[in-house]
Amino acid sequence: MVQYHRLIVHHGRKEERFRVSVEEVGSLKKAKQKFLSFLFLSILSCCFIMSPYLFGFSTLSLLDSFVREEEALSSYEPVLAPLCSEVSNGTICCDRTGLRSDICVMKGDIRTDSASSSLFLFTSTNNTTNSEKIKPYTRKWETSVMDTVQELNLITKRSNKSSDRVCDVYHDVPAVFFSTGGYTGNVYHEFNDGIIPLFITSQHYNKKVVFVIVEYHDWWEMKYGDIVTQLTDYPLVDFNGDSRTHCFKEATVGLRIHDELTVNSTLMSHGNKTIVDFRNVLDRAYTHRIQSLVQEETETTTTTHDSKKKPKLVILSRNGSRAILNEDLLVKLAEETGFTVEVLRPDKRTEMAKIYRSMNTSDVMIGVHGAAMTHFLFLKPKTVFIQIVPLGTDWAAETYYGEPAKKLGLKYVGYKIMPQESSLYDEYGKDDPVIRDPDSLNDKGWEYTKKIYLQGQNVKLDLRRFRETLARSYDFSIRKRVREEVPNLFVS
């Protein structure tokens, strides 16, 4: 389950700040009116002299209010200050200005000591011992999960050849230290909190970097090894499981993160990379394995010419909560519309390359809001992504998947269900606040959202209403295919 309750609380604070801004504007207007009245009744000439200033002040105040409103409602992305962009040899620099993560950079004689969860930076100066502490995980604001993340000690010490730890493994390339603890195990968090920030932090090294993982899991490397090999030429280091002393000349501890499932090119310090560049990494990661899968299928199955011509629609199916109760009828309707339909039911054991292949070859993807929507990253730009939005999940669906999908260049459609399409309608009745006013329940806290709208709700689509969405998606897919094929006609 995607953990987004802290972000919703933060969002609420943004709205509160917006209300304060509006009240400030109102008070400014009242003050201005009284002041103008006083001036008019007392000294008319001064009124003429002062009016340009007064109106100018009013305009500036209103503009300032709009600026503060924009700031309050804007995405809370960290600003990459040049604080640690240039680090002197023998020093530790920590950038703690980001709301999502801390970043520390070390340069010099760096040596690991996993037993004490420490990185030592040995220097020849007489400076006293300096230390920093950091949890290398990208949910800094969420104390409940950060309390479970292992903390690292970064310690500067004067070198003493007789007592310094001896290097067991010397690396001639930099290191990036990060944790696969926290919410790792949930595909949304694995990409949002880990894989994409790893790309952001390390891509400028051009694979000449060693990844050192705190709270390492064998299954994580097995699951994401294909992606990792596109970011580094070196084997992963298990920080806790490898007791040897690893030595580096440079190390970045922690990962940079921009926003939900995205890469902000304006925040990239080395080149204007975007989320499309990250998706290109995925393409390269899975190409070889997909070619093998295609070869295997070619040897065992025969694909008809007719099925190749039909647009492909993939339904990401859910078990348990937020399932589509009439999924079989949805499949039938999609086929009647003209699609070739694939129902995909991925679990933790499903090979990522197989999921990628299904998504990458689709024209339309349909799924109910939840962590599995993270797989929109596997869709080609201009693919239709239909996210079914259950009651009470509007903000989360748009924030975590809708907006990022648009940044990837997808044709995003948020299908907000009607109350009658939710299983909660029959359970609570049309007049209950659960149905009438989901925001009032969400305002009570994460536990209400989770219990009622995430764990306690299923969807039964009104297929007469959904038919129009399918028809438009089909038409869009056909037109896109025609546009793609026309240049090929001239080439041939």
Tab-separated table of C-alpha atoms in Angstrom:
chain	number	residue	atom	x	y	z
A	1	MET	CA	0.000	0.000	0.000
A	2	VAL	CA	1.358	3.433	-0.930
A	3	GLN	CA	2.102	5.432	2.211
A	4	TYR	CA	0.931	8.957	1.451
A	5	HIS	CA	-0.736	10.097	4.642
A	6	ARG	CA	2.056	12.441	5.607
A	7	LEU	CA	1.865	14.169	2.261
A	8	ILE	CA	-1.877	14.655	2.643
A	9	VAL	CA	-1.346	16.302	6.014
A	10	HIS	CA	1.262	18.545	4.422
A	11	HIS	CA	-1.155	19.333	1.626
A	12	GLY	CA	-3.685	20.368	4.246
A	13	ARG	CA	-1.216	22.789	5.741
A	14	LYS	CA	-0.727	24.293	2.302
A	15	GLU	CA	-4.436	24.956	2.054
A	16	GLU	CA	-4.390	26.571	5.497
A	17	ARG	CA	-1.586	28.865	4.408
A	18	PHE	CA	-3.628	29.805	1.357
A	19	ARG	CA	-6.574	30.819	3.572
A	20	VAL	CA	-4.280	33.006	5.661
A	21	SER	CA	-3.042	34.698	2.491
A	22	VAL	CA	-6.597	35.517	1.442
A	23	GLU	CA	-7.413	36.948	4.870
A	24	GLU	CA	-4.299	39.103	4.709
A	25	VAL	CA	-5.406	40.474	1.351
A	26	GLY	CA	-8.843	41.266	2.804
A	27	SER	CA	-7.368	43.131	5.772
A	28	LEU	CA	-5.061	45.081	3.482
A	29	LYS	CA	-8.004	46.165	1.353
A	30	LYS	CA	-9.985	47.337	4.422
A	31	ALA	CA	-6.983	49.272	5.739
A	32	LYS	CA	-6.482	50.887	2.357
A	33	GLN	CA	-10.123	51.991	2.145
A	34	LYS	CA	-10.068	53.597	5.592
A	35	PHE	CA	-6.800	55.329	4.845
A	36	LEU	CA	-8.055	56.711	1.527
A	37	SER	CA	-11.249	57.968	3.193
A	38	PHE	CA	-9.253	59.734	5.865
A	39	LEU	CA	-6.989	61.379	3.335
A	40	PHE	CA	-9.913	62.486	1.171
A	41	LEU	CA	-11.733	64.148	4.071
A	42	SER	CA	-8.641	65.795	5.516
A	43	ILE	CA	-6.349	66.966	2.727
A	44	LEU	CA	-7.583	66.583	-0.841
A	45	SER	CA	-4.334	67.716	-2.375
A	46	CYS	CA	-2.339	65.108	-0.466
A	47	CYS	CA	-4.752	62.544	-1.786
A	48	PHE	CA	-3.682	63.333	-5.341
A	49	ILE	CA	-0.058	63.253	-4.375
A	50	MET	CA	-0.250	60.021	-2.422
A	51	SER	CA	-2.735	58.046	-4.536
A	52	PRO	CA	-0.203	56.612	-7.007
A	53	TYR	CA	1.860	55.315	-4.102
A	54	LEU	CA	-1.172	53.940	-2.330
A	55	PHE	CA	-2.489	52.102	-5.361
A	56	GLY	CA	0.998	50.898	-6.149
A	57	PHE	CA	1.230	49.492	-2.602
A	58	SER	CA	-2.111	47.774	-2.984
A	59	THR	CA	-1.085	46.145	-6.250
A	60	LEU	CA	2.223	44.991	-4.863
A	61	SER	CA	0.505	43.552	-1.803
A	62	LEU	CA	-1.952	41.644	-3.928
A	63	LEU	CA	0.804	40.361	-6.187
A	64	ASP	CA	2.755	39.318	-3.118
A	65	SER	CA	-0.310	37.451	-1.915
A	66	PHE	CA	-0.552	35.610	-5.224
A	67	VAL	CA	3.145	34.759	-5.033
A	68	ARG	CA	2.707	33.379	-1.520
A	69	GLU	CA	-0.354	31.461	-2.674
A	70	GLU	CA	1.663	29.959	-5.526
A	71	GLU	CA	4.470	29.063	-3.134
A	72	ALA	CA	2.045	27.512	-0.680
A	73	LEU	CA	0.367	25.338	-3.274
A	74	SER	CA	3.478	24.479	-5.265
A	75	SER	CA	5.239	21.119	-5.104
A	76	TYR	CA	7.670	20.906	-2.202
A	77	GLU	CA	10.732	20.064	-4.292
A	78	PRO	CA	14.145	20.485	-2.705
A	79	VAL	CA	16.247	23.263	-4.144
A	80	LEU	CA	19.694	21.940	-4.912
A	81	ALA	CA	21.764	24.676	-3.336
A	82	PRO	CA	25.430	24.771	-4.377
A	83	LEU	CA	26.263	24.047	-0.752
A	84	CYS	CA	27.971	20.720	-1.458
A	85	SER	CA	28.636	20.994	-5.179
A	86	GLU	CA	32.266	21.868	-4.502
A	87	VAL	CA	33.793	19.947	-1.591
A	88	SER	CA	37.418	20.367	-0.550
A	89	ASN	CA	39.580	17.349	0.002
A	90	GLY	CA	39.490	16.112	3.588
A	91	THR	CA	36.057	17.558	4.357
A	92	ILE	CA	32.456	16.472	4.856
A	93	CYS	CA	29.662	18.670	3.527
A	94	CYS	CA	26.005	17.976	4.330
A	95	ASP	CA	23.094	19.585	2.522
A	96	ARG	CA	20.064	19.370	4.816
A	97	THR	CA	17.944	21.965	3.021
A	98	GLY	CA	15.756	19.414	1.212
A	99	LEU	CA	12.389	18.496	2.678
A	100	ARG	CA	12.606	14.949	1.335
A	101	SER	CA	16.186	13.899	1.964
A	102	ASP	CA	19.591	14.866	3.330
A	103	ILE	CA	22.743	14.557	1.238
A	104	CYS	CA	26.302	14.383	2.560
A	105	VAL	CA	29.425	14.443	0.396
A	106	MET	CA	32.828	13.281	1.607
A	107	LYS	CA	36.188	13.655	-0.142
A	108	GLY	CA	39.540	12.263	0.832
A	109	ASP	CA	40.661	9.070	2.552
A	110	ILE	CA	37.286	7.414	3.238
A	111	ARG	CA	37.068	4.029	4.940
A	112	THR	CA	34.014	1.992	5.935
A	113	ASP	CA	33.364	0.324	9.278
A	114	SER	CA	30.094	-1.580	9.051
A	115	ALA	CA	30.301	-2.817	12.664
A	116	SER	CA	29.861	0.741	13.960
A	117	SER	CA	27.709	1.935	11.016
A	118	SER	CA	30.427	4.455	10.253
A	119	LEU	CA	32.359	6.061	7.433
A	120	PHE	CA	35.691	7.495	8.545
A	121	LEU	CA	37.408	10.333	6.722
A	122	PHE	CA	41.070	10.393	7.730
A	123	THR	CA	42.996	13.660	7.406
A	124	SER	CA	46.513	14.820	8.154
A	125	THR	CA	45.413	18.048	9.854
A	126	ASN	CA	45.224	18.724	13.570
A	127	ASN	CA	41.524	19.465	13.488
A	128	THR	CA	39.416	17.971	16.229
A	129	THR	CA	37.129	15.074	15.392
A	130	ASN	CA	34.085	16.173	13.404
A	131	SER	CA	31.019	13.993	12.880
A	132	GLU	CA	27.709	14.015	11.049
A	133	LYS	CA	24.782	11.599	11.206
A	134	ILE	CA	22.518	10.743	8.288
A	135	LYS	CA	19.789	8.284	7.382
A	136	PRO	CA	20.221	7.687	3.633
A	137	TYR	CA	16.532	7.342	2.746
A	138	THR	CA	14.268	9.759	0.869
A	139	ARG	CA	11.311	10.185	3.232
A	140	LYS	CA	12.952	12.590	5.633
A	141	TRP	CA	9.699	14.288	6.646
A	142	GLU	CA	8.006	11.022	7.632
A	143	THR	CA	9.403	10.293	11.072
A	144	SER	CA	7.497	7.035	11.555
A	145	VAL	CA	9.365	5.279	8.758
A	146	MET	CA	12.641	7.155	9.231
A	147	ASP	CA	12.769	5.777	12.767
A	148	THR	CA	13.202	2.326	11.184
A	149	VAL	CA	16.023	3.366	8.814
A	150	GLN	CA	19.615	2.673	9.803
A	151	GLU	CA	21.652	5.745	10.656
A	152	LEU	CA	25.227	6.203	9.459
A	153	ASN	CA	27.976	8.072	11.292
A	154	LEU	CA	30.293	10.197	9.148
A	155	ILE	CA	33.423	10.919	11.167
A	156	THR	CA	36.485	13.007	10.395
A	157	LYS	CA	39.593	11.839	12.252
A	158	ARG	CA	43.246	12.700	12.212
A	159	SER	CA	45.185	9.933	10.499
A	160	ASN	CA	47.296	7.678	12.701
A	161	LYS	CA	49.055	5.049	10.628
A	162	SER	CA	49.418	2.688	13.561
A	163	SER	CA	45.704	2.596	14.398
A	164	ASP	CA	43.926	3.455	11.141
A	165	ARG	CA	41.750	0.756	9.624
A	166	VAL	CA	43.584	-1.048	6.821
A	167	CYS	CA	41.898	-1.012	3.407
A	168	ASP	CA	40.723	-4.472	2.413
A	169	VAL	CA	39.126	-3.263	-0.834
A	170	TYR	CA	40.303	-0.115	-2.577
A	171	HIS	CA	37.996	1.541	-5.117
A	172	ASP	CA	39.248	4.081	-7.646
A	173	VAL	CA	35.745	5.392	-8.381
A	174	PRO	CA	33.277	7.290	-6.149
A	175	ALA	CA	30.613	5.608	-4.005
A	176	VAL	CA	26.931	6.309	-3.441
A	177	PHE	CA	25.490	5.033	-0.153
A	178	PHE	CA	21.714	4.527	0.165
A	179	SER	CA	19.218	2.434	2.089
A	180	THR	CA	16.764	-0.139	0.779
A	181	GLY	CA	14.931	-0.184	4.089
A	182	GLY	CA	11.861	1.894	4.873
A	183	TYR	CA	8.937	1.093	2.595
A	184	THR	CA	11.007	-1.079	0.245
A	185	GLY	CA	8.792	-4.021	-0.688
A	186	ASN	CA	6.125	-1.775	-2.225
A	187	VAL	CA	6.692	-1.166	-5.939
A	188	TYR	CA	5.706	2.513	-5.749
A	189	HIS	CA	8.218	3.197	-2.987
A	190	GLU	CA	10.884	1.072	-4.645
A	191	PHE	CA	10.785	3.356	-7.679
A	192	ASN	CA	9.851	6.663	-6.074
A	193	ASP	CA	12.066	6.464	-2.996
A	194	GLY	CA	14.884	4.383	-4.448
A	195	ILE	CA	15.381	3.643	-8.141
A	196	ILE	CA	14.554	7.073	-9.596
A	197	PRO	CA	16.527	8.980	-6.915
A	198	LEU	CA	19.432	6.598	-7.570
A	199	PHE	CA	19.306	7.585	-11.244
A	200	ILE	CA	19.135	11.281	-10.342
A	201	THR	CA	22.081	11.040	-7.953
A	202	SER	CA	24.383	8.821	-9.978
A	203	GLN	CA	23.727	9.304	-13.709
A	204	HIS	CA	26.478	11.914	-14.114
A	205	TYR	CA	29.102	9.332	-13.104
A	206	ASN	CA	28.444	7.476	-16.370
A	207	LYS	CA	28.419	4.108	-14.548
A	208	LYS	CA	31.844	4.733	-12.965
A	209	VAL	CA	30.457	4.509	-9.430
A	210	VAL	CA	30.032	1.894	-6.705
A	211	PHE	CA	26.643	1.513	-4.988
A	212	VAL	CA	26.867	0.654	-1.297
A	213	ILE	CA	23.526	-0.495	0.077
A	214	VAL	CA	22.542	-0.117	3.697
A	215	GLU	CA	19.920	-2.701	4.753
A	216	TYR	CA	20.624	-4.750	1.653
A	217	HIS	CA	18.173	-7.432	0.406
A	218	ASP	CA	19.075	-10.236	-2.005
A	219	TRP	CA	15.640	-10.088	-3.577
A	220	TRP	CA	16.017	-6.350	-4.302
A	221	GLU	CA	19.157	-6.963	-6.345
A	222	MET	CA	17.503	-9.874	-8.134
A	223	LYS	CA	14.432	-7.764	-8.937
A	224	TYR	CA	16.201	-4.587	-10.025
A	225	GLY	CA	19.595	-5.895	-11.099
A	226	ASP	CA	18.848	-5.225	-14.778
A	227	ILE	CA	18.285	-1.533	-14.004
A	228	VAL	CA	21.231	-1.271	-11.636
A	229	THR	CA	23.637	-2.564	-14.299
A	230	GLN	CA	22.606	0.398	-16.477
A	231	LEU	CA	23.751	2.782	-13.729
A	232	THR	CA	26.997	1.143	-12.567
A	233	ASP	CA	29.717	-1.086	-13.988
A	234	TYR	CA	30.570	-2.426	-10.538
A	235	PRO	CA	29.011	-5.038	-8.238
A	236	LEU	CA	26.846	-3.865	-5.357
A	237	VAL	CA	28.328	-3.704	-1.880
A	238	ASP	CA	26.263	-4.969	1.056
A	239	PHE	CA	27.275	-2.479	3.749
A	240	ASN	CA	26.034	-4.522	6.711
A	241	GLY	CA	26.879	-7.926	5.317
A	242	ASP	CA	30.409	-7.108	4.155
A	243	SER	CA	32.707	-6.582	7.139
A	244	ARG	CA	35.699	-5.683	4.979
A	245	THR	CA	37.010	-2.139	5.006
A	246	HIS	CA	36.129	-0.502	1.673
A	247	CYS	CA	38.115	2.607	0.803
A	248	PHE	CA	37.037	5.449	-1.479
A	249	LYS	CA	38.279	8.889	-2.467
A	250	GLU	CA	34.774	10.310	-2.725
A	251	ALA	CA	31.368	9.299	-1.392
A	252	THR	CA	27.833	10.640	-1.587
A	253	VAL	CA	25.647	9.471	1.273
A	254	GLY	CA	21.911	9.704	0.590
A	255	LEU	CA	19.934	10.203	-2.611
A	256	ARG	CA	18.509	13.287	-4.280
A	257	ILE	CA	14.788	13.207	-5.016
A	258	HIS	CA	12.750	15.730	-6.987
A	259	ASP	CA	9.049	14.884	-6.900
A	260	GLU	CA	6.678	11.943	-7.226
A	261	LEU	CA	7.982	9.462	-9.812
A	262	THR	CA	9.716	12.093	-11.877
A	263	VAL	CA	12.979	13.778	-12.830
A	264	ASN	CA	13.014	17.580	-12.854
A	265	SER	CA	15.475	18.699	-15.518
A	266	THR	CA	15.906	22.123	-13.889
A	267	LEU	CA	17.252	20.460	-10.748
A	268	MET	CA	19.725	18.213	-12.541
A	269	SER	CA	23.193	19.600	-11.902
A	270	HIS	CA	24.768	17.595	-14.741
A	271	GLY	CA	22.706	17.825	-17.935
A	272	ASN	CA	19.013	18.376	-18.578
A	273	LYS	CA	17.854	14.836	-17.900
A	274	THR	CA	14.103	14.134	-17.617
A	275	ILE	CA	11.870	11.218	-16.694
A	276	VAL	CA	12.001	10.197	-20.363
A	277	ASP	CA	15.750	9.641	-19.960
A	278	PHE	CA	15.032	7.406	-16.991
A	279	ARG	CA	12.561	5.445	-19.069
A	280	ASN	CA	15.230	5.029	-21.724
A	281	VAL	CA	17.348	3.391	-19.022
A	282	LEU	CA	14.492	0.931	-18.435
A	283	ASP	CA	14.359	0.228	-22.160
A	284	ARG	CA	18.034	-0.638	-22.243
A	285	ALA	CA	17.748	-2.662	-19.047
A	286	TYR	CA	15.076	-5.023	-20.341
A	287	THR	CA	15.806	-5.176	-24.081
A	288	HIS	CA	17.945	-8.310	-23.973
A	289	ARG	CA	15.558	-10.284	-21.773
A	290	ILE	CA	12.528	-9.214	-23.820
A	291	GLN	CA	14.233	-10.386	-26.997
A	292	SER	CA	14.666	-13.781	-25.349
A	293	LEU	CA	11.001	-13.853	-24.348
A	294	VAL	CA	9.925	-12.988	-27.896
A	295	GLN	CA	12.146	-15.726	-29.281
A	296	GLU	CA	10.661	-18.255	-26.863
A	297	GLU	CA	7.122	-17.297	-27.859
A	298	THR	CA	7.943	-17.379	-31.563
A	299	GLU	CA	9.016	-20.976	-31.195
A	300	THR	CA	5.867	-22.061	-29.362
A	301	THR	CA	2.997	-19.809	-30.520
A	302	THR	CA	1.605	-18.198	-33.653
A	303	THR	CA	0.266	-14.637	-33.608
A	304	THR	CA	-2.453	-13.916	-36.144
A	305	HIS	CA	-2.135	-10.984	-38.495
A	306	ASP	CA	-5.507	-9.676	-37.282
A	307	SER	CA	-4.437	-9.460	-33.632
A	308	LYS	CA	-1.384	-7.437	-34.624
A	309	LYS	CA	-3.594	-4.799	-36.186
A	310	LYS	CA	-5.816	-4.325	-33.153
A	311	PRO	CA	-4.756	-1.846	-30.479
A	312	LYS	CA	-3.665	-3.606	-27.300
A	313	LEU	CA	-5.284	-2.810	-23.963
A	314	VAL	CA	-3.745	-4.017	-20.697
A	315	ILE	CA	-5.796	-4.227	-17.511
A	316	LEU	CA	-3.747	-4.251	-14.322
A	317	SER	CA	-5.930	-6.448	-12.153
A	318	ARG	CA	-6.138	-6.189	-8.373
A	319	ASN	CA	-6.985	-8.790	-5.758
A	320	GLY	CA	-8.575	-7.805	-2.469
A	321	SER	CA	-9.406	-4.119	-2.049
A	322	ARG	CA	-10.086	-1.744	-4.942
A	323	ALA	CA	-10.728	-4.639	-7.276
A	324	ILE	CA	-12.932	-4.216	-10.362
A	325	LEU	CA	-15.862	-6.457	-9.463
A	326	ASN	CA	-17.140	-6.691	-13.045
A	327	GLU	CA	-13.720	-7.073	-14.635
A	328	ASP	CA	-14.907	-9.918	-16.897
A	329	LEU	CA	-17.563	-7.642	-18.387
A	330	LEU	CA	-14.976	-4.878	-18.806
A	331	VAL	CA	-12.809	-7.282	-20.811
A	332	LYS	CA	-15.756	-8.179	-23.002
A	333	LEU	CA	-16.633	-4.519	-23.584
A	334	ALA	CA	-13.039	-3.666	-24.477
A	335	GLU	CA	-12.919	-6.506	-26.987
A	336	GLU	CA	-16.216	-5.360	-28.511
A	337	THR	CA	-14.731	-1.862	-28.807
A	338	GLY	CA	-11.926	-3.307	-30.920
A	339	PHE	CA	-9.065	-3.970	-28.504
A	340	THR	CA	-6.929	-7.021	-27.986
A	341	VAL	CA	-7.088	-7.370	-24.193
A	342	GLU	CA	-4.462	-8.664	-21.777
A	343	VAL	CA	-5.289	-8.959	-18.068
A	344	LEU	CA	-2.105	-8.662	-16.055
A	345	ARG	CA	-1.962	-9.804	-12.432
A	346	PRO	CA	1.598	-9.056	-11.266
A	347	ASP	CA	2.798	-10.110	-7.836
A	348	LYS	CA	6.131	-9.868	-6.018
A	349	ARG	CA	7.430	-12.926	-7.897
A	350	THR	CA	6.524	-11.686	-11.386
A	351	GLU	CA	9.607	-10.990	-13.484
A	352	MET	CA	9.938	-7.266	-14.124
A	353	ALA	CA	10.939	-7.804	-17.761
A	354	LYS	CA	7.656	-9.582	-18.418
A	355	ILE	CA	5.661	-6.736	-16.897
A	356	TYR	CA	7.726	-4.232	-18.864
A	357	ARG	CA	7.125	-6.069	-22.109
A	358	SER	CA	3.344	-6.132	-21.572
A	359	MET	CA	3.227	-2.416	-20.739
A	360	ASN	CA	5.707	-1.367	-23.410
A	361	THR	CA	3.716	-3.034	-26.202
A	362	SER	CA	0.322	-1.706	-25.090
A	363	ASP	CA	-1.718	1.138	-26.531
A	364	VAL	CA	-3.919	1.587	-23.470
A	365	MET	CA	-3.458	0.710	-19.808
A	366	ILE	CA	-6.306	0.547	-17.273
A	367	GLY	CA	-5.978	0.162	-13.529
A	368	VAL	CA	-7.508	1.208	-10.229
A	369	HIS	CA	-5.521	3.662	-8.104
A	370	GLY	CA	-2.828	1.891	-6.100
A	371	ALA	CA	0.868	1.038	-6.048
A	372	ALA	CA	0.624	-1.023	-9.253
A	373	MET	CA	-0.051	2.204	-11.159
A	374	THR	CA	3.691	2.797	-10.823
A	375	HIS	CA	3.983	0.580	-13.889
A	376	PHE	CA	2.876	3.527	-16.038
A	377	LEU	CA	6.638	4.169	-16.160
A	378	PHE	CA	6.821	1.161	-18.477
A	379	LEU	CA	4.466	2.726	-21.032
A	380	LYS	CA	5.741	4.421	-24.162
A	381	PRO	CA	5.078	8.168	-24.428
A	382	LYS	CA	1.673	8.932	-26.024
A	383	THR	CA	0.180	5.705	-24.651
A	384	VAL	CA	-3.256	6.116	-23.020
A	385	PHE	CA	-3.187	5.624	-19.254
A	386	ILE	CA	-6.638	5.326	-17.651
A	387	GLN	CA	-6.525	5.475	-13.868
A	388	ILE	CA	-9.798	4.539	-12.206
A	389	VAL	CA	-10.115	6.841	-9.198
A	390	PRO	CA	-12.190	5.411	-6.299
A	391	LEU	CA	-13.990	7.619	-3.791
A	392	GLY	CA	-11.709	9.473	-1.416
A	393	THR	CA	-8.540	9.076	-3.483
A	394	ASP	CA	-8.769	12.046	-5.864
A	395	TRP	CA	-5.802	14.013	-4.561
A	396	ALA	CA	-3.513	11.000	-4.185
A	397	ALA	CA	-4.408	9.590	-7.612
A	398	GLU	CA	-3.595	12.870	-9.332
A	399	THR	CA	-0.493	13.683	-7.286
A	400	TYR	CA	1.229	10.311	-7.319
A	401	TYR	CA	0.288	9.012	-10.754
A	402	GLY	CA	-1.706	11.516	-12.824
A	403	GLU	CA	0.765	14.395	-12.848
A	404	PRO	CA	3.866	12.186	-13.220
A	405	ALA	CA	2.206	10.351	-16.133
A	406	LYS	CA	1.692	13.639	-17.952
A	407	LYS	CA	5.353	14.527	-17.433
A	408	LEU	CA	6.281	11.243	-19.111
A	409	GLY	CA	4.193	12.273	-22.126
A	410	LEU	CA	1.321	9.846	-21.617
A	411	LYS	CA	-2.284	10.534	-22.591
A	412	TYR	CA	-3.597	10.483	-19.030
A	413	VAL	CA	-7.285	9.947	-18.247
A	414	GLY	CA	-8.462	10.094	-14.650
A	415	TYR	CA	-11.766	8.215	-14.502
A	416	LYS	CA	-13.373	9.404	-11.278
A	417	ILE	CA	-16.049	6.914	-10.310
A	418	MET	CA	-19.567	7.938	-9.346
A	419	PRO	CA	-20.732	7.040	-5.813
A	420	GLN	CA	-22.923	4.277	-7.247
A	421	GLU	CA	-19.810	2.637	-8.744
A	422	SER	CA	-18.259	2.189	-5.299
A	423	SER	CA	-19.004	-0.752	-2.997
A	424	LEU	CA	-19.187	1.828	-0.192
A	425	TYR	CA	-22.452	3.149	-1.633
A	426	ASP	CA	-24.382	0.039	-0.650
A	427	GLU	CA	-22.530	-0.261	2.640
A	428	TYR	CA	-23.044	3.287	3.936
A	429	GLY	CA	-25.893	4.762	1.884
A	430	LYS	CA	-25.951	7.839	-0.302
A	431	ASP	CA	-26.396	10.344	2.553
A	432	ASP	CA	-23.473	9.202	4.691
A	433	PRO	CA	-20.421	11.536	4.803
A	434	VAL	CA	-18.334	8.625	3.539
A	435	ILE	CA	-20.205	9.025	0.235
A	436	ARG	CA	-21.184	12.696	0.273
A	437	ASP	CA	-18.002	14.225	1.649
A	438	PRO	CA	-14.901	12.003	1.424
A	439	ASP	CA	-12.653	14.975	2.234
A	440	SER	CA	-14.196	15.248	5.685
A	441	LEU	CA	-13.181	11.656	6.383
A	442	ASN	CA	-9.705	12.122	4.946
A	443	ASP	CA	-9.258	15.186	7.151
A	444	LYS	CA	-9.614	12.941	10.198
A	445	GLY	CA	-6.339	11.253	9.371
A	446	TRP	CA	-4.552	8.508	7.518
A	447	GLU	CA	-6.170	5.659	9.449
A	448	TYR	CA	-9.624	6.690	8.206
A	449	THR	CA	-8.408	6.979	4.620
A	450	LYS	CA	-6.686	3.620	4.765
A	451	LYS	CA	-9.510	1.707	6.446
A	452	ILE	CA	-12.422	3.120	4.442
A	453	TYR	CA	-11.202	4.193	1.014
A	454	LEU	CA	-8.125	2.026	0.443
A	455	GLN	CA	-8.790	-1.227	2.284
A	456	GLY	CA	-12.593	-1.189	2.389
A	457	GLN	CA	-13.578	-0.245	-1.149
A	458	ASN	CA	-14.093	-2.080	-4.431
A	459	VAL	CA	-15.304	-0.797	-7.783
A	460	LYS	CA	-18.147	-1.903	-10.017
A	461	LEU	CA	-17.863	0.119	-13.198
A	462	ASP	CA	-20.893	1.601	-14.881
A	463	LEU	CA	-19.983	0.147	-18.265
A	464	ARG	CA	-22.436	2.353	-20.134
A	465	ARG	CA	-20.570	5.344	-18.729
A	466	PHE	CA	-17.122	3.781	-19.169
A	467	ARG	CA	-17.872	2.816	-22.763
A	468	GLU	CA	-17.235	6.399	-23.900
A	469	THR	CA	-13.783	6.422	-22.279
A	470	LEU	CA	-12.919	3.179	-24.045
A	471	ALA	CA	-14.200	4.440	-27.392
A	472	ARG	CA	-12.154	7.630	-27.174
A	473	SER	CA	-9.068	5.684	-26.163
A	474	TYR	CA	-9.556	3.346	-29.118
A	475	ASP	CA	-9.935	6.246	-31.565
A	476	PHE	CA	-6.855	7.955	-30.140
A	477	SER	CA	-4.820	4.744	-30.464
A	478	ILE	CA	-5.893	4.209	-34.080
A	479	ARG	CA	-5.067	7.801	-35.037
A	480	LYS	CA	-1.689	7.542	-33.314
A	481	ARG	CA	-0.915	4.327	-35.169
A	482	VAL	CA	-1.839	5.900	-38.510
A	483	ARG	CA	0.403	8.897	-37.831
A	484	GLU	CA	3.265	6.555	-36.959
A	485	GLU	CA	2.780	4.421	-40.060
A	486	VAL	CA	2.427	7.236	-42.618
A	487	PRO	CA	6.142	8.254	-42.532
A	488	ASN	CA	7.059	4.592	-42.968
A	489	LEU	CA	5.057	4.481	-46.199
A	490	PHE	CA	7.244	7.209	-47.672
A	491	VAL	CA	10.395	5.461	-46.445
A	492	SER	CA	9.363	2.166	-48.041
